[in-house]
Amino acid sequence: AIAAGVPNPERVVGFHFFNPATRMKLAEVVAGAASSEAALERVRALGAAMGKRVVNAVDGPGFLVNRSNRPFGVEALNLLQARVADVETIDRIARLGGGFRMGPFELQDFGGIDVGFAVAQSFYEQSFGEPRWRPSPLSAKMIAAGWLGRKTGRGWYAYPPGRPEDPPAPKPRRGGSVAIGGGFPVLDALRERAEAGGWTVTSTEDGTIDVGGTRVPLLATGSLDALGGAVGFHALPTLGLVELTGRRVDAVEGFFHALGLHTAWVGDAPGLVLGRIVSQLVNEASFAVTEGVGTPEDVDDGMVLALNHPRGPFAWLELVGARHVVGVLDALRAELGEERYRVAPSLRRRLTNAA
């Protein structure tokens, strides 16, 4: 739109910094429809001279980095609306389970709920109603109440005091016997952690663990209701926190505590909380790359250097595995019937090629 109103549109280039611009180590160079390669290269050189990691992006909603980050806040709102977990629990799971510096609601309070909602509306309008980008009515209610975040003294949290401090991790202790299946990198990581902690580990059905005779499915391909059992769990190979759902079985939660892991009890859903957020981060980034908005390397660098994520979506994909990510998304679409969980074609192909 800016380029259309000037005599030499080929000289118009987007140059997008991240707040605070003096500290964030990345900038996006955004090509418009008429931007010349000479103009783009000149701006790239300027960014490099500033000491920035320069990534290339195509003009569109959120450019590359902010577009790829949409699910971090959007999926958290979807989880809250579905009453899978409350605000504090979702944020705590993101911090302790995923290694994010701030939880999604803490981050919304920091930036301003009204600002985030305006961005969400812009995404939705520019995409002509893309389901993945649909704004949340929860945000609209907060704005109507005047609760906009830190700047008004009240948002998802009250200020002061803000969000509660995270508890210390349980003290590891040597245990007895546990059976751990295979099929997912997180189960391999759990087996390694248990063996290092002195547990006797045997094998069991893929996609499950067995603690004291209780079968506990990993909710990576469905909800507990779909997969069956009294209690289910979800975690990522980072193994900072394990989410549990269903009937409280002391032996099961005690096993994870014995490994020094935090736990959180949430409502039933495929992927529970962190699995949904991370899977949608991977999915959105896959759509963006497929559409030529940027490269996987630029997405990952952007999420880490511009937004302080612990790793980028494609690094998450390598760590967690395509079977896990696609399993969560497919199960969500099947169980909820919502188009926003459709899998990006390139992500689906990655799973097929790995088979």
Short mmCIF file of C-alpha atoms in Angstrom, two decimals:
data_model
loop_
_atom_site.label_atom_id
_atom_site.label_comp_id
_atom_site.label_asym_id
_atom_site.label_seq_id
_atom_site.Cartn_x
_atom_site.Cartn_y
_atom_site.Cartn_z
CA ALA A 1 0.00 0.00 0.00
CA ILE A 2 2.86 2.40 0.78
CA ALA A 3 4.73 1.56 -2.43
CA ALA A 4 1.64 2.17 -4.56
CA GLY A 5 1.65 5.85 -3.61
CA VAL A 6 5.25 6.77 -4.48
CA PRO A 7 6.98 7.47 -7.84
CA ASN A 8 9.55 4.65 -7.51
CA PRO A 9 7.90 1.67 -5.80
CA GLU A 10 10.89 -0.53 -6.54
CA ARG A 11 12.80 1.46 -3.89
CA VAL A 12 10.29 0.69 -1.11
CA VAL A 13 11.43 -2.10 1.26
CA GLY A 14 10.13 -3.15 4.64
CA PHE A 15 12.64 -3.13 7.52
CA HIS A 16 11.12 -4.63 10.67
CA PHE A 17 12.79 -4.54 14.10
CA PHE A 18 11.74 -6.22 17.34
CA ASN A 19 11.24 -4.54 20.70
CA PRO A 20 13.55 -3.41 22.18
CA ALA A 21 15.29 -2.75 18.88
CA THR A 22 18.61 -1.94 20.53
CA ARG A 23 18.78 -5.40 22.17
CA MET A 24 17.01 -7.80 19.85
CA LYS A 25 19.56 -9.32 17.48
CA LEU A 26 17.34 -9.82 14.45
CA ALA A 27 15.58 -7.75 11.80
CA GLU A 28 13.32 -8.71 8.92
CA VAL A 29 13.80 -7.34 5.41
CA VAL A 30 10.39 -7.48 3.77
CA ALA A 31 10.01 -7.58 0.01
CA GLY A 32 6.99 -5.84 -1.43
CA ALA A 33 5.47 -6.71 -4.78
CA ALA A 34 7.62 -4.13 -6.57
CA SER A 35 10.78 -4.10 -4.41
CA SER A 36 13.94 -4.39 -6.51
CA GLU A 37 16.73 -6.79 -5.60
CA ALA A 38 19.15 -3.84 -5.45
CA ALA A 39 16.99 -2.08 -2.85
CA LEU A 40 16.55 -5.27 -0.85
CA GLU A 41 20.28 -5.94 -0.84
CA ARG A 42 21.03 -2.41 0.33
CA VAL A 43 18.71 -2.78 3.31
CA ARG A 44 20.12 -6.23 4.10
CA ALA A 45 23.60 -4.71 4.18
CA LEU A 46 22.39 -1.95 6.50
CA GLY A 47 20.96 -4.55 8.88
CA ALA A 48 24.19 -6.52 8.86
CA ALA A 49 26.17 -3.33 9.57
CA MET A 50 23.95 -2.83 12.64
CA GLY A 51 24.98 -6.28 13.88
CA LYS A 52 21.61 -7.85 13.19
CA ARG A 53 20.86 -11.33 11.92
CA VAL A 54 18.89 -10.38 8.83
CA VAL A 55 16.07 -12.64 7.65
CA ASN A 56 14.14 -12.29 4.43
CA ALA A 57 10.36 -12.20 4.46
CA VAL A 58 7.52 -11.66 2.03
CA ASP A 59 4.92 -8.99 2.69
CA GLY A 60 1.85 -10.36 4.46
CA PRO A 61 0.21 -10.58 7.89
CA GLY A 62 2.92 -10.62 10.55
CA PHE A 63 5.66 -11.04 7.94
CA LEU A 64 7.61 -14.18 8.93
CA VAL A 65 8.42 -14.19 12.65
CA ASN A 66 5.23 -12.75 14.13
CA ARG A 67 3.14 -14.91 11.82
CA SER A 68 4.98 -18.04 12.94
CA ASN A 69 4.44 -17.04 16.57
CA ARG A 70 0.65 -16.57 16.30
CA PRO A 71 -0.25 -19.94 17.87
CA PHE A 72 1.63 -19.17 21.09
CA GLY A 73 -1.12 -16.78 22.15
CA VAL A 74 -4.03 -18.01 20.04
CA GLU A 75 -3.83 -21.63 21.16
CA ALA A 76 -3.45 -20.59 24.79
CA LEU A 77 -6.73 -18.68 24.47
CA ASN A 78 -8.37 -21.71 22.83
CA LEU A 79 -7.22 -23.89 25.73
CA LEU A 80 -8.58 -21.42 28.26
CA GLN A 81 -11.91 -21.13 26.46
CA ALA A 82 -12.21 -24.94 26.36
CA ARG A 83 -11.39 -25.03 30.10
CA VAL A 84 -8.51 -27.43 29.60
CA ALA A 85 -6.51 -25.36 32.11
CA ASP A 86 -6.59 -21.96 33.80
CA VAL A 87 -4.36 -18.98 33.05
CA GLU A 88 -1.75 -19.67 35.73
CA THR A 89 -1.48 -23.35 34.82
CA ILE A 90 -1.10 -22.71 31.08
CA ASP A 91 1.63 -20.15 31.73
CA ARG A 92 3.43 -22.40 34.21
CA ILE A 93 3.37 -25.32 31.77
CA ALA A 94 4.83 -23.12 29.02
CA ARG A 95 7.64 -21.90 31.27
CA LEU A 96 8.55 -25.10 33.09
CA GLY A 97 7.61 -27.62 30.42
CA GLY A 98 8.70 -25.76 27.32
CA GLY A 99 11.41 -23.44 28.61
CA PHE A 100 9.64 -20.27 27.44
CA ARG A 101 10.71 -17.19 29.39
CA MET A 102 7.15 -15.95 29.71
CA GLY A 103 3.87 -17.76 29.47
CA PRO A 104 1.39 -16.66 26.77
CA PHE A 105 -0.94 -14.80 29.16
CA GLU A 106 1.94 -13.13 30.98
CA LEU A 107 3.19 -12.01 27.56
CA GLN A 108 -0.24 -10.69 26.54
CA ASP A 109 -0.37 -8.61 29.72
CA PHE A 110 3.09 -7.26 28.99
CA GLY A 111 2.30 -6.17 25.43
CA GLY A 112 -1.30 -5.07 26.07
CA ILE A 113 -4.36 -7.24 25.52
CA ASP A 114 -5.93 -4.53 23.35
CA VAL A 115 -2.85 -4.36 21.14
CA GLY A 116 -2.78 -8.13 20.72
CA PHE A 117 -6.49 -8.22 19.90
CA ALA A 118 -6.11 -5.51 17.23
CA VAL A 119 -3.30 -7.55 15.66
CA ALA A 120 -5.48 -10.68 15.77
CA GLN A 121 -8.31 -8.84 14.01
CA SER A 122 -5.90 -7.60 11.35
CA PHE A 123 -4.58 -11.12 10.71
CA TYR A 124 -8.11 -12.48 10.41
CA GLU A 125 -9.28 -9.75 8.07
CA GLN A 126 -6.23 -9.87 5.80
CA SER A 127 -6.52 -13.65 5.48
CA PHE A 128 -10.27 -13.46 4.66
CA GLY A 129 -11.15 -15.61 7.65
CA GLU A 130 -8.31 -18.12 8.10
CA PRO A 131 -9.53 -20.36 10.99
CA ARG A 132 -6.06 -20.61 12.55
CA TRP A 133 -6.07 -16.84 13.04
CA ARG A 134 -9.58 -16.32 14.41
CA PRO A 135 -9.56 -13.79 17.30
CA SER A 136 -10.72 -14.96 20.69
CA PRO A 137 -13.90 -13.62 22.32
CA LEU A 138 -12.05 -13.89 25.64
CA SER A 139 -9.78 -11.04 24.58
CA ALA A 140 -12.78 -8.94 23.58
CA LYS A 141 -14.32 -9.47 27.03
CA MET A 142 -11.11 -8.37 28.76
CA ILE A 143 -11.00 -5.20 26.68
CA ALA A 144 -14.65 -4.45 27.41
CA ALA A 145 -13.86 -4.74 31.13
CA GLY A 146 -10.92 -2.35 30.77
CA TRP A 147 -8.44 -5.05 31.81
CA LEU A 148 -5.69 -4.47 29.29
CA GLY A 149 -2.67 -5.82 31.15
CA ARG A 150 0.17 -4.25 33.08
CA LYS A 151 -0.60 -0.73 31.83
CA THR A 152 -4.02 -0.71 33.53
CA GLY A 153 -2.98 -2.67 36.63
CA ARG A 154 -5.17 -5.61 35.65
CA GLY A 155 -5.18 -8.10 32.82
CA TRP A 156 -4.98 -11.86 33.04
CA TYR A 157 -3.13 -11.11 36.29
CA ALA A 158 -3.45 -8.26 38.80
CA TYR A 159 -0.47 -5.84 39.08
CA PRO A 160 0.93 -5.97 41.61
CA PRO A 161 1.75 -8.75 42.30
CA GLY A 162 1.66 -10.22 38.78
CA ARG A 163 1.97 -13.93 38.12
CA PRO A 164 2.93 -16.21 41.02
CA GLU A 165 6.45 -17.53 41.38
CA ASP A 166 7.14 -21.01 40.05
CA PRO A 167 7.65 -23.71 42.67
CA PRO A 168 10.96 -25.56 42.96
CA ALA A 169 11.25 -28.88 41.17
CA PRO A 170 10.67 -32.02 43.27
CA LYS A 171 13.81 -33.56 44.69
CA PRO A 172 14.77 -36.67 42.67
CA ARG A 173 14.80 -39.98 44.48
CA ARG A 174 15.71 -43.49 43.46
CA GLY A 175 12.76 -45.67 42.68
CA GLY A 176 11.64 -49.16 41.82
CA SER A 177 10.35 -50.58 38.55
CA VAL A 178 8.54 -48.97 35.64
CA ALA A 179 7.69 -50.09 32.11
CA ILE A 180 8.14 -47.59 29.27
CA GLY A 181 7.10 -48.16 25.67
CA GLY A 182 8.61 -46.68 22.52
CA GLY A 183 7.51 -44.96 19.35
CA PHE A 184 8.10 -41.35 20.45
CA PRO A 185 11.27 -39.40 21.35
CA VAL A 186 9.72 -38.25 24.64
CA LEU A 187 9.42 -41.88 25.77
CA ASP A 188 13.07 -42.47 24.88
CA ALA A 189 13.99 -39.40 26.96
CA LEU A 190 11.83 -40.65 29.83
CA ARG A 191 13.47 -44.07 29.72
CA GLU A 192 16.93 -42.50 29.81
CA ARG A 193 15.96 -40.27 32.74
CA ALA A 194 14.51 -43.19 34.71
CA GLU A 195 17.51 -45.43 34.12
CA ALA A 196 19.87 -42.64 35.17
CA GLY A 197 17.79 -42.28 38.34
CA GLY A 198 18.24 -45.90 39.31
CA TRP A 199 14.88 -47.26 38.14
CA THR A 200 14.55 -50.74 36.69
CA VAL A 201 13.00 -50.10 33.29
CA THR A 202 11.27 -52.75 31.20
CA SER A 203 9.31 -52.44 27.96
CA THR A 204 5.58 -52.14 27.40
CA GLU A 205 3.10 -51.18 24.71
CA ASP A 206 4.32 -48.42 22.39
CA GLY A 207 2.99 -44.99 23.29
CA THR A 208 2.44 -45.85 26.95
CA ILE A 209 4.10 -46.30 30.31
CA ASP A 210 3.07 -48.66 33.08
CA VAL A 211 3.47 -47.62 36.71
CA GLY A 212 2.56 -50.21 39.34
CA GLY A 213 0.14 -51.94 36.98
CA THR A 214 -1.53 -48.72 35.82
CA ARG A 215 -1.37 -48.22 32.05
CA VAL A 216 -0.72 -44.54 31.28
CA PRO A 217 -1.02 -43.52 27.59
CA LEU A 218 0.97 -40.67 26.07
CA LEU A 219 -1.71 -38.34 24.70
CA ALA A 220 0.09 -37.62 21.43
CA THR A 221 -2.44 -39.29 19.12
CA GLY A 222 -5.68 -38.68 20.97
CA SER A 223 -7.32 -37.67 24.21
CA LEU A 224 -7.52 -39.97 27.22
CA ASP A 225 -11.17 -40.52 26.35
CA ALA A 226 -10.16 -41.74 22.88
CA LEU A 227 -7.11 -43.79 23.89
CA GLY A 228 -8.58 -45.26 27.06
CA GLY A 229 -7.27 -45.55 30.59
CA ALA A 230 -7.71 -44.10 34.04
CA VAL A 231 -4.95 -41.52 33.73
CA GLY A 232 -2.98 -40.12 30.80
CA PHE A 233 0.06 -37.90 30.41
CA HIS A 234 1.81 -35.62 27.98
CA ALA A 235 5.31 -34.21 27.93
CA LEU A 236 7.96 -33.16 25.45
CA PRO A 237 11.54 -34.49 25.37
CA THR A 238 12.69 -31.37 27.27
CA LEU A 239 11.16 -33.11 30.33
CA GLY A 240 10.75 -30.08 32.56
CA LEU A 241 7.12 -30.71 33.42
CA VAL A 242 4.67 -33.56 32.86
CA GLU A 243 0.98 -32.86 32.33
CA LEU A 244 -1.52 -35.35 33.71
CA THR A 245 -5.24 -35.83 33.19
CA GLY A 246 -7.90 -38.23 34.40
CA ARG A 247 -8.05 -39.94 37.79
CA ARG A 248 -5.37 -38.96 40.27
CA VAL A 249 -3.19 -42.01 40.81
CA ASP A 250 -0.55 -41.26 43.44
CA ALA A 251 1.90 -43.84 42.10
CA VAL A 252 1.85 -42.29 38.63
CA GLU A 253 2.41 -38.72 39.79
CA GLY A 254 4.94 -40.02 42.32
CA PHE A 255 6.95 -41.63 39.52
CA PHE A 256 7.38 -38.32 37.72
CA HIS A 257 8.19 -36.51 40.96
CA ALA A 258 10.84 -39.14 41.70
CA LEU A 259 12.50 -38.16 38.43
CA GLY A 260 12.62 -34.54 39.61
CA LEU A 261 9.86 -33.41 37.25
CA HIS A 262 7.14 -30.85 37.86
CA THR A 263 3.57 -32.02 37.24
CA ALA A 264 0.34 -30.21 36.38
CA TRP A 265 -3.19 -31.63 36.28
CA VAL A 266 -5.29 -30.39 33.36
CA GLY A 267 -8.44 -31.29 31.44
CA ASP A 268 -8.49 -34.00 28.79
CA ALA A 269 -7.50 -33.14 25.20
CA PRO A 270 -5.05 -34.42 22.56
CA GLY A 271 -1.64 -33.00 23.40
CA LEU A 272 -3.05 -31.47 26.60
CA VAL A 273 -1.56 -27.93 26.87
CA LEU A 274 2.05 -27.73 25.69
CA GLY A 275 1.57 -30.34 22.99
CA ARG A 276 -1.15 -28.25 21.40
CA ILE A 277 0.82 -25.00 21.55
CA VAL A 278 4.05 -26.46 20.17
CA SER A 279 2.29 -28.51 17.48
CA GLN A 280 0.50 -25.43 16.23
CA LEU A 281 3.77 -23.44 16.26
CA VAL A 282 5.29 -26.12 14.02
CA ASN A 283 2.20 -26.21 11.82
CA GLU A 284 2.02 -22.44 11.31
CA ALA A 285 5.72 -22.24 10.48
CA SER A 286 5.27 -25.10 8.00
CA PHE A 287 2.44 -23.23 6.27
CA ALA A 288 4.56 -20.05 6.14
CA VAL A 289 7.55 -21.82 4.57
CA THR A 290 5.34 -23.69 2.09
CA GLU A 291 3.83 -20.36 1.02
CA GLY A 292 7.31 -18.90 0.43
CA VAL A 293 7.20 -16.38 3.27
CA GLY A 294 10.63 -17.49 4.52
CA THR A 295 12.98 -20.42 5.13
CA PRO A 296 13.03 -22.88 8.05
CA GLU A 297 16.38 -21.49 9.15
CA ASP A 298 15.06 -17.93 9.16
CA VAL A 299 11.95 -18.97 11.08
CA ASP A 300 13.97 -20.70 13.79
CA ASP A 301 16.50 -17.88 14.12
CA GLY A 302 13.70 -15.35 14.22
CA MET A 303 11.81 -17.09 17.02
CA VAL A 304 14.95 -17.40 19.14
CA LEU A 305 16.69 -14.09 18.44
CA ALA A 306 13.64 -11.84 18.10
CA LEU A 307 11.17 -13.42 20.52
CA ASN A 308 13.39 -15.26 23.01
CA HIS A 309 11.83 -18.67 22.36
CA PRO A 310 13.91 -21.57 23.67
CA ARG A 311 14.03 -23.03 20.13
CA GLY A 312 12.35 -22.47 16.81
CA PRO A 313 9.45 -24.50 15.37
CA PHE A 314 11.60 -26.63 13.13
CA ALA A 315 13.99 -27.36 15.99
CA TRP A 316 10.91 -28.41 18.00
CA LEU A 317 9.91 -30.67 15.12
CA GLU A 318 13.32 -32.36 15.10
CA LEU A 319 13.21 -32.82 18.86
CA VAL A 320 9.60 -33.98 19.25
CA GLY A 321 9.19 -35.88 15.99
CA ALA A 322 6.72 -35.54 13.13
CA ARG A 323 4.63 -38.49 14.32
CA HIS A 324 4.00 -36.74 17.63
CA VAL A 325 3.23 -33.32 16.13
CA VAL A 326 0.96 -34.60 13.36
CA GLY A 327 -0.68 -37.02 15.78
CA VAL A 328 -1.73 -34.18 18.07
CA LEU A 329 -3.05 -32.07 15.20
CA ASP A 330 -4.93 -34.92 13.54
CA ALA A 331 -6.51 -35.93 16.84
CA LEU A 332 -7.57 -32.36 17.59
CA ARG A 333 -9.18 -32.00 14.18
CA ALA A 334 -10.92 -35.37 14.48
CA GLU A 335 -12.18 -34.82 18.04
CA LEU A 336 -13.05 -31.12 17.81
CA GLY A 337 -14.00 -30.97 14.13
CA GLU A 338 -12.19 -27.66 13.70
CA GLU A 339 -10.44 -26.63 10.48
CA ARG A 340 -7.77 -24.67 12.34
CA TYR A 341 -6.01 -27.96 13.13
CA ARG A 342 -5.58 -29.08 9.53
CA VAL A 343 -2.00 -30.19 8.96
CA ALA A 344 0.25 -28.21 6.59
CA PRO A 345 0.94 -30.32 3.47
CA SER A 346 4.71 -30.10 3.90
CA LEU A 347 4.42 -31.33 7.47
CA ARG A 348 2.23 -34.23 6.36
CA ARG A 349 4.77 -35.15 3.67
CA ARG A 350 7.55 -35.10 6.25
CA LEU A 351 5.71 -37.71 8.28
CA THR A 352 4.94 -39.82 5.21
CA ASN A 353 8.56 -39.72 4.00
CA ALA A 354 9.81 -40.74 7.45
CA ALA A 355 7.58 -43.83 7.50
#
